Amino acid sequence: MNKIKKFNVKDDRNLSMLMDFYELTMANGYLLKGFGDKIVYFDVFYRKNPDGAGFAIAAGLQQIIDYIKNLKFSEEDIEYLKEKNMFSEDFLKYMKNFRFSGSINAIPEGTPVFPNEALITVKAKAIEAQLIETMLLITINHECLIATKTNRIVRAAKGRPVLEFGARRAQGYDGAVYGARASYIGGAAGTATTLSEQMFNVPASGTMAHSWIQFFGDEFEAFKAYAEIYPDACTLLVDTYNVLESGIPNAIKVAKEVLEPMGKRLKGIRLDSGDLAYLSKKVRKILNASGLEDCKIVVSNSLDEYIIEDLIAQGAKIDVFGVGERMITAKSDPVFGGVYKLVAVEEDGQIVPRIKLSENAEKITNPGYKTPWRLYDKETGKAIADVITLAHEKIDENKEYTIFDQENIWKKKKITKFVARKLQVPVFIDGECVYESPTLEESREYCEKQLDTLWDEVKRFVNPHKYYVDLSMELWHVKQELIQKYRVK
Amino acid sequence: MNKIKKFNVKDDRNLSMLMDFYELTMANGYLLKGFGDKIVYFDVFYRKNPDGAGFAIAAGLQQIIDYIKNLKFSEEDIEYLKEKNMFSEDFLKYMKNFRFSGSINAIPEGTPVFPNEALITVKAKAIEAQLIETMLLITINHECLIATKTNRIVRAAKGRPVLEFGARRAQGYDGAVYGARASYIGGAAGTATTLSEQMFNVPASGTMAHSWIQFFGDEFEAFKAYAEIYPDACTLLVDTYNVLESGIPNAIKVAKEVLEPMGKRLKGIRLDSGDLAYLSKKVRKILNASGLEDCKIVVSNSLDEYIIEDLIAQGAKIDVFGVGERMITAKSDPVFGGVYKLVAVEEDGQIVPRIKLSENAEKITNPGYKTPWRLYDKETGKAIADVITLAHEKIDENKEYTIFDQENIWKKKKITKFVARKLQVPVFIDGECVYESPTLEESREYCEKQLDTLWDEVKRFVNPHKYYVDLSMELWHVKQELIQKYRVK
């Protein structure tokens, strides 16, 4: 893959009106009722790891930053609202002059995250906080989904590069473009999606489709033509007619008769159908017997973490995995259920916690202005547990700290010799972006490093060990009080 | 829902470089090898209906038309290609002056379609045909997926309106915006996604989130405030604390004490959690007992066609379904497997068919420049079968026509008294758009009408009757000859 200078092709769509209509009816309502300036707190969190996994990977923050920075409403938007005949003149005027003036804390991209802890916390005027809900959720839900899924697939490949090949099966254009970005954070080595290289510097590459071979009619002629044009990057697709009887013999012929006379080597062959375990082993032998030990075997065709694990267990001779639809749509579990919940309201300068109850205990929200921490073992560097505290609380590393399971509070554990780190960093303060974004490459490396702090048991695909996200004792009490208050007797 | 004048907010992104990188390496290759002007034929088709269904719904053509019309490469794009250090100067020059000059036939949006028939057929110079592949596939795969899924959900609801509520769980921004468009074609009554109304006139509406109720702290105060602001469109979300003991009593109180004195009625209540069958029946009784027979019950919460069927079977009293993540991501089967296959190449003025073989018989492509037909029974108006013929063939309605199963050619059926209709219409001819696009509303109505031509057995959710898509005898022979030719002896 070539190293390309950054092009910064920008997505300059105005997505300000990409919101659920109720954000607008509520915003208008807050304003009319005189609550426009009231400060509220919202958390973005999710309740369940996709695929029954032990954790997820945070992604999408950069898109949220770009969105917040550019958030404004055009004349056309105001005109549209007017036509709906349900918004006040004051609200239209308000929207015309809108800018986001709130504060946002967030967990950086690439961080392994767990259910119920806030990936993002918004402190803002009620209207502002409400209007950004949908975009925050779409962004987080999409990018976390793909980064998380990719990371599973990358871990299954055990060091072999995984390339993102899924654009054509993505759910829409952004599904492809931002999906490739998220998959890079999650550990993909590159993408086939050209625009994602232009926009985000995700390394893009590709060779040929079946159409190239069909176009020539003769497979050898098609391979030969390609080798002549791209002698330094010649990976041949060998399954258009018959892998073992036509594709591989023709590829070897090209290696010998076209490339070697030029002093070049056949870089790879690609299998896109058939029994990949059987074929890859067979092909490896044939290639080696022809002195093409350095020719890589690239495979694709409906791969995911389970199939890749299985191929490796079968001793398949595969050097690179190209993964398409099952990664770019997270096919096995294609929804990341991030939610945006009101957790507190300021009243007379006091932060008053709010709760949403539910018949399902696990759907009851954690109230209050909070912050998630990660506690690491000082010796091993491994993550012990996450703890959510109220924002004003401190965790003192020099003292013993007791964590407890919030459903079974008798299950306690005393922790000593630990490092406590706040997971969120300040991103916006009073409307100003204060966050210096890492490059995508840095987020990808950060992700890889952070994964080392998780025990293997948490990273297991099936029945992973449950990593605890506990509440501080103070927060637990606030929650219990609110449950009592709103529970109908 | 208000009728809004069309705003035509445009998506003016340049998506020209949203393509798999191999389109570029192949295009450069065609040019260098002197094949740039060679005419080729590609089909867009799919192999399997999602969810084991009997058919799918065509959607996305309008986005393809917009894309093709605007397709050009910017200075920035050329600069990027140059930096990659693998494209010839001639190719860069070619790309600078690129415009699509080919011809496209396509099946109109809203048409029920079946596996293996071309939704789109492209006739163009090799480079042009290759460069548009990825965008055609993303568009078709995304919009057909969502239109098809929505149509299942809409049919399950048996006449009750289905609203698209999924933006926050969509796979990216386009997943939400174009997903809402596709779901409208598939029969959704409207969407919560504001931008989709601005862009496509999909009716958008919405009321309140839990945050509205939490914000006020007191549920009655929250309902009252909303009713005062929107007395004509007051649907109250009743499950923030407790539906039967708090939400419904407060909603009725608002109906009586706030709305009725203004001469207004409570329009609806919304249930977003809990046992929807039980709650809706209970709530209906309570509302009726309070003289609120006209108050609609809207439900949401992880609905899909199966849950809706089940709710109706249980006698749930539901007037409107709000459907989110399972529709906007087609969760149960989130990939529409459309492919783009080379089917013919022009050589010396002759259209020479091309084939792609596979170990799987059903993955062998149908070669040649073809056109799909639908045969309708003249009396009942019902669709009998689809037949794919070579483009030059005619089907004479005045003669008996024999269809046969291509896997079992002894399974024949003679058809008389039928109407034969070509499914594709010309969309581009030599680069010019010749298609007068219907409005989205028209495509939605067309879809509904076309569904009446399918037998109920084909529309069944589970084990639908297989609708036949046959080949003409002439096409069948062409295919057999090519299989023989490329089969390795």
mmCIF file of N, CA and C in Angstrom, chain B residues 83-135:
data_model
loop_
_atom_site.group_PDB
_atom_site.id
_atom_site.type_symbol
_atom_site.label_atom_id
_atom_site.label_comp_id
_atom_site.label_asym_id
_atom_site.label_seq_id
_atom_site.Cartn_x
_atom_site.Cartn_y
_atom_site.Cartn_z
ATOM 1 N N GLU B 83 -0.929 10.801 -6.965
ATOM 2 C CA GLU B 83 -0.129 10.463 -5.784
ATOM 3 C C GLU B 83 0.005 8.958 -5.567
ATOM 4 N N LYS B 84 -0.983 8.208 -6.051
ATOM 5 C CA LYS B 84 -0.943 6.764 -5.848
ATOM 6 C C LYS B 84 0.173 6.126 -6.675
ATOM 7 N N ASN B 85 0.664 6.867 -7.666
ATOM 8 C CA ASN B 85 1.834 6.398 -8.412
ATOM 9 C C ASN B 85 1.618 5.088 -9.157
ATOM 10 N N MET B 86 0.405 4.839 -9.602
ATOM 11 C CA MET B 86 0.200 3.609 -10.349
ATOM 12 C C MET B 86 -0.694 3.795 -11.561
ATOM 13 N N PHE B 87 -1.083 5.047 -11.812
ATOM 14 C CA PHE B 87 -1.968 5.299 -12.942
ATOM 15 C C PHE B 87 -1.235 6.094 -14.022
ATOM 16 N N SER B 88 -1.553 5.773 -15.261
ATOM 17 C CA SER B 88 -0.861 6.411 -16.382
ATOM 18 C C SER B 88 -1.343 7.849 -16.588
ATOM 19 N N GLU B 89 -0.520 8.640 -17.213
ATOM 20 C CA GLU B 89 -0.879 10.014 -17.554
ATOM 21 C C GLU B 89 -2.144 10.038 -18.406
ATOM 22 N N ASP B 90 -2.220 9.104 -19.368
ATOM 23 C CA ASP B 90 -3.406 9.020 -20.219
ATOM 24 C C ASP B 90 -4.668 8.816 -19.400
ATOM 25 N N PHE B 91 -4.546 7.983 -18.395
ATOM 26 C CA PHE B 91 -5.715 7.700 -17.573
ATOM 27 C C PHE B 91 -6.129 8.939 -16.778
ATOM 28 N N LEU B 92 -5.147 9.641 -16.246
ATOM 29 C CA LEU B 92 -5.464 10.858 -15.489
ATOM 30 C C LEU B 92 -6.173 11.869 -16.382
ATOM 31 N N LYS B 93 -5.682 11.967 -17.621
ATOM 32 C CA LYS B 93 -6.308 12.881 -18.575
ATOM 33 C C LYS B 93 -7.739 12.420 -18.869
ATOM 34 N N TYR B 94 -7.860 11.117 -19.063
ATOM 35 C CA TYR B 94 -9.173 10.540 -19.336
ATOM 36 C C TYR B 94 -10.148 10.860 -18.197
ATOM 37 N N MET B 95 -9.690 10.680 -16.983
ATOM 38 C CA MET B 95 -10.560 10.884 -15.818
ATOM 39 C C MET B 95 -10.982 12.352 -15.692
ATOM 40 N N LYS B 96 -10.074 13.235 -16.049
ATOM 41 C CA LYS B 96 -10.358 14.658 -15.972
ATOM 42 C C LYS B 96 -11.561 15.028 -16.841
ATOM 43 N N ASN B 97 -11.658 14.363 -17.986
ATOM 44 C CA ASN B 97 -12.731 14.686 -18.935
ATOM 45 C C ASN B 97 -13.888 13.702 -18.879
ATOM 46 N N PHE B 98 -13.901 12.902 -17.844
ATOM 47 C CA PHE B 98 -14.883 11.825 -17.793
ATOM 48 C C PHE B 98 -16.328 12.332 -17.789
ATOM 49 N N ARG B 99 -17.145 11.699 -18.605
ATOM 50 C CA ARG B 99 -18.587 11.751 -18.381
ATOM 51 C C ARG B 99 -19.155 10.409 -18.827
ATOM 52 N N PHE B 100 -20.260 10.043 -18.254
ATOM 53 C CA PHE B 100 -20.864 8.756 -18.585
ATOM 54 C C PHE B 100 -21.603 8.896 -19.908
ATOM 55 N N SER B 101 -21.255 8.044 -20.868
ATOM 56 C CA SER B 101 -21.866 8.152 -22.198
ATOM 57 C C SER B 101 -22.638 6.889 -22.565
ATOM 58 N N GLY B 102 -22.846 6.020 -21.607
ATOM 59 C CA GLY B 102 -23.488 4.743 -21.899
ATOM 60 C C GLY B 102 -25.004 4.767 -21.782
ATOM 61 N N SER B 103 -25.587 3.571 -21.869
ATOM 62 C CA SER B 103 -27.039 3.409 -21.787
ATOM 63 C C SER B 103 -27.392 2.504 -20.605
ATOM 64 N N ILE B 104 -28.491 2.828 -19.962
ATOM 65 C CA ILE B 104 -28.926 2.060 -18.799
ATOM 66 C C ILE B 104 -30.417 1.772 -18.896
ATOM 67 N N ASN B 105 -30.775 0.508 -18.752
ATOM 68 C CA ASN B 105 -32.177 0.116 -18.588
ATOM 69 C C ASN B 105 -32.352 -0.327 -17.144
ATOM 70 N N ALA B 106 -33.518 -0.075 -16.590
ATOM 71 C CA ALA B 106 -33.711 -0.464 -15.190
ATOM 72 C C ALA B 106 -35.177 -0.724 -14.887
ATOM 73 N N ILE B 107 -35.397 -1.518 -13.871
ATOM 74 C CA ILE B 107 -36.751 -1.784 -13.380
ATOM 75 C C ILE B 107 -37.144 -0.647 -12.439
ATOM 76 N N PRO B 108 -38.296 -0.019 -12.653
ATOM 77 C CA PRO B 108 -38.672 1.148 -11.841
ATOM 78 C C PRO B 108 -38.795 0.825 -10.356
ATOM 79 N N GLU B 109 -38.585 1.845 -9.554
ATOM 80 C CA GLU B 109 -38.707 1.698 -8.103
ATOM 81 C C GLU B 109 -40.134 1.288 -7.730
ATOM 82 N N GLY B 110 -40.202 0.437 -6.733
ATOM 83 C CA GLY B 110 -41.501 -0.025 -6.249
ATOM 84 C C GLY B 110 -41.954 -1.329 -6.878
ATOM 85 N N THR B 111 -41.242 -1.804 -7.909
ATOM 86 C CA THR B 111 -41.620 -3.054 -8.559
ATOM 87 C C THR B 111 -41.206 -4.249 -7.697
ATOM 88 N N PRO B 112 -42.100 -5.208 -7.508
ATOM 89 C CA PRO B 112 -41.662 -6.456 -6.876
ATOM 90 C C PRO B 112 -40.718 -7.177 -7.843
ATOM 91 N N VAL B 113 -39.609 -7.637 -7.338
ATOM 92 C CA VAL B 113 -38.600 -8.281 -8.192
ATOM 93 C C VAL B 113 -38.168 -9.613 -7.589
ATOM 94 N N PHE B 114 -37.482 -10.388 -8.431
ATOM 95 C CA PHE B 114 -37.127 -11.749 -8.048
ATOM 96 C C PHE B 114 -35.647 -12.013 -8.333
ATOM 97 N N PRO B 115 -35.098 -13.032 -7.686
ATOM 98 C CA PRO B 115 -33.684 -13.345 -7.884
ATOM 99 C C PRO B 115 -33.336 -13.603 -9.355
ATOM 100 N N ASN B 116 -32.134 -13.247 -9.716
ATOM 101 C CA ASN B 116 -31.515 -13.546 -11.015
ATOM 102 C C ASN B 116 -32.015 -12.721 -12.191
ATOM 103 N N GLU B 117 -32.960 -11.836 -11.978
ATOM 104 C CA GLU B 117 -33.337 -10.955 -13.093
ATOM 105 C C GLU B 117 -32.650 -9.616 -12.893
ATOM 106 N N ALA B 118 -32.234 -8.997 -14.002
ATOM 107 C CA ALA B 118 -31.447 -7.768 -13.905
ATOM 108 C C ALA B 118 -32.334 -6.596 -13.491
ATOM 109 N N LEU B 119 -32.057 -6.028 -12.325
ATOM 110 C CA LEU B 119 -32.746 -4.803 -11.924
ATOM 111 C C LEU B 119 -32.240 -3.659 -12.791
ATOM 112 N N ILE B 120 -30.974 -3.761 -13.171
ATOM 113 C CA ILE B 120 -30.346 -2.736 -13.995
ATOM 114 C C ILE B 120 -29.458 -3.430 -15.024
ATOM 115 N N THR B 121 -29.494 -2.949 -16.249
ATOM 116 C CA THR B 121 -28.564 -3.420 -17.269
ATOM 117 C C THR B 121 -27.817 -2.211 -17.818
ATOM 118 N N VAL B 122 -26.497 -2.301 -17.798
ATOM 119 C CA VAL B 122 -25.655 -1.202 -18.253
ATOM 120 C C VAL B 122 -24.979 -1.606 -19.563
ATOM 121 N N LYS B 123 -25.074 -0.752 -20.551
ATOM 122 C CA LYS B 123 -24.317 -0.925 -21.793
ATOM 123 C C LYS B 123 -23.424 0.299 -21.911
ATOM 124 N N ALA B 124 -22.120 0.095 -21.857
ATOM 125 C CA ALA B 124 -21.230 1.259 -21.848
ATOM 126 C C ALA B 124 -19.823 0.847 -22.239
ATOM 127 N N LYS B 125 -18.987 1.840 -22.462
ATOM 128 C CA LYS B 125 -17.570 1.572 -22.656
ATOM 129 C C LYS B 125 -17.035 0.907 -21.390
ATOM 130 N N ALA B 126 -16.077 0.011 -21.582
ATOM 131 C CA ALA B 126 -15.599 -0.808 -20.469
ATOM 132 C C ALA B 126 -15.242 0.038 -19.243
ATOM 133 N N ILE B 127 -14.499 1.110 -19.446
ATOM 134 C CA ILE B 127 -14.071 1.911 -18.289
ATOM 135 C C ILE B 127 -15.272 2.504 -17.574
ATOM 136 N N GLU B 128 -16.182 3.069 -18.342
ATOM 137 C CA GLU B 128 -17.342 3.723 -17.731
ATOM 138 C C GLU B 128 -18.168 2.723 -16.933
ATOM 139 N N ALA B 129 -18.382 1.571 -17.544
ATOM 140 C CA ALA B 129 -19.199 0.550 -16.880
ATOM 141 C C ALA B 129 -18.536 0.091 -15.592
ATOM 142 N N GLN B 130 -17.200 0.007 -15.636
ATOM 143 C CA GLN B 130 -16.488 -0.468 -14.460
ATOM 144 C C GLN B 130 -16.515 0.554 -13.327
ATOM 145 N N LEU B 131 -16.323 1.816 -13.673
ATOM 146 C CA LEU B 131 -16.203 2.849 -12.636
ATOM 147 C C LEU B 131 -17.490 3.070 -11.845
ATOM 148 N N ILE B 132 -18.632 2.726 -12.427
ATOM 149 C CA ILE B 132 -19.893 2.984 -11.710
ATOM 150 C C ILE B 132 -20.346 1.799 -10.858
ATOM 151 N N GLU B 133 -19.599 0.703 -10.916
ATOM 152 C CA GLU B 133 -20.043 -0.520 -10.239
ATOM 153 C C GLU B 133 -20.394 -0.317 -8.763
ATOM 154 N N THR B 134 -19.431 0.206 -8.001
ATOM 155 C CA THR B 134 -19.618 0.248 -6.543
ATOM 156 C C THR B 134 -20.835 1.079 -6.151
ATOM 157 N N MET B 135 -20.976 2.248 -6.762
ATOM 158 C CA MET B 135 -22.100 3.113 -6.399
ATOM 159 C C MET B 135 -23.449 2.483 -6.767
#
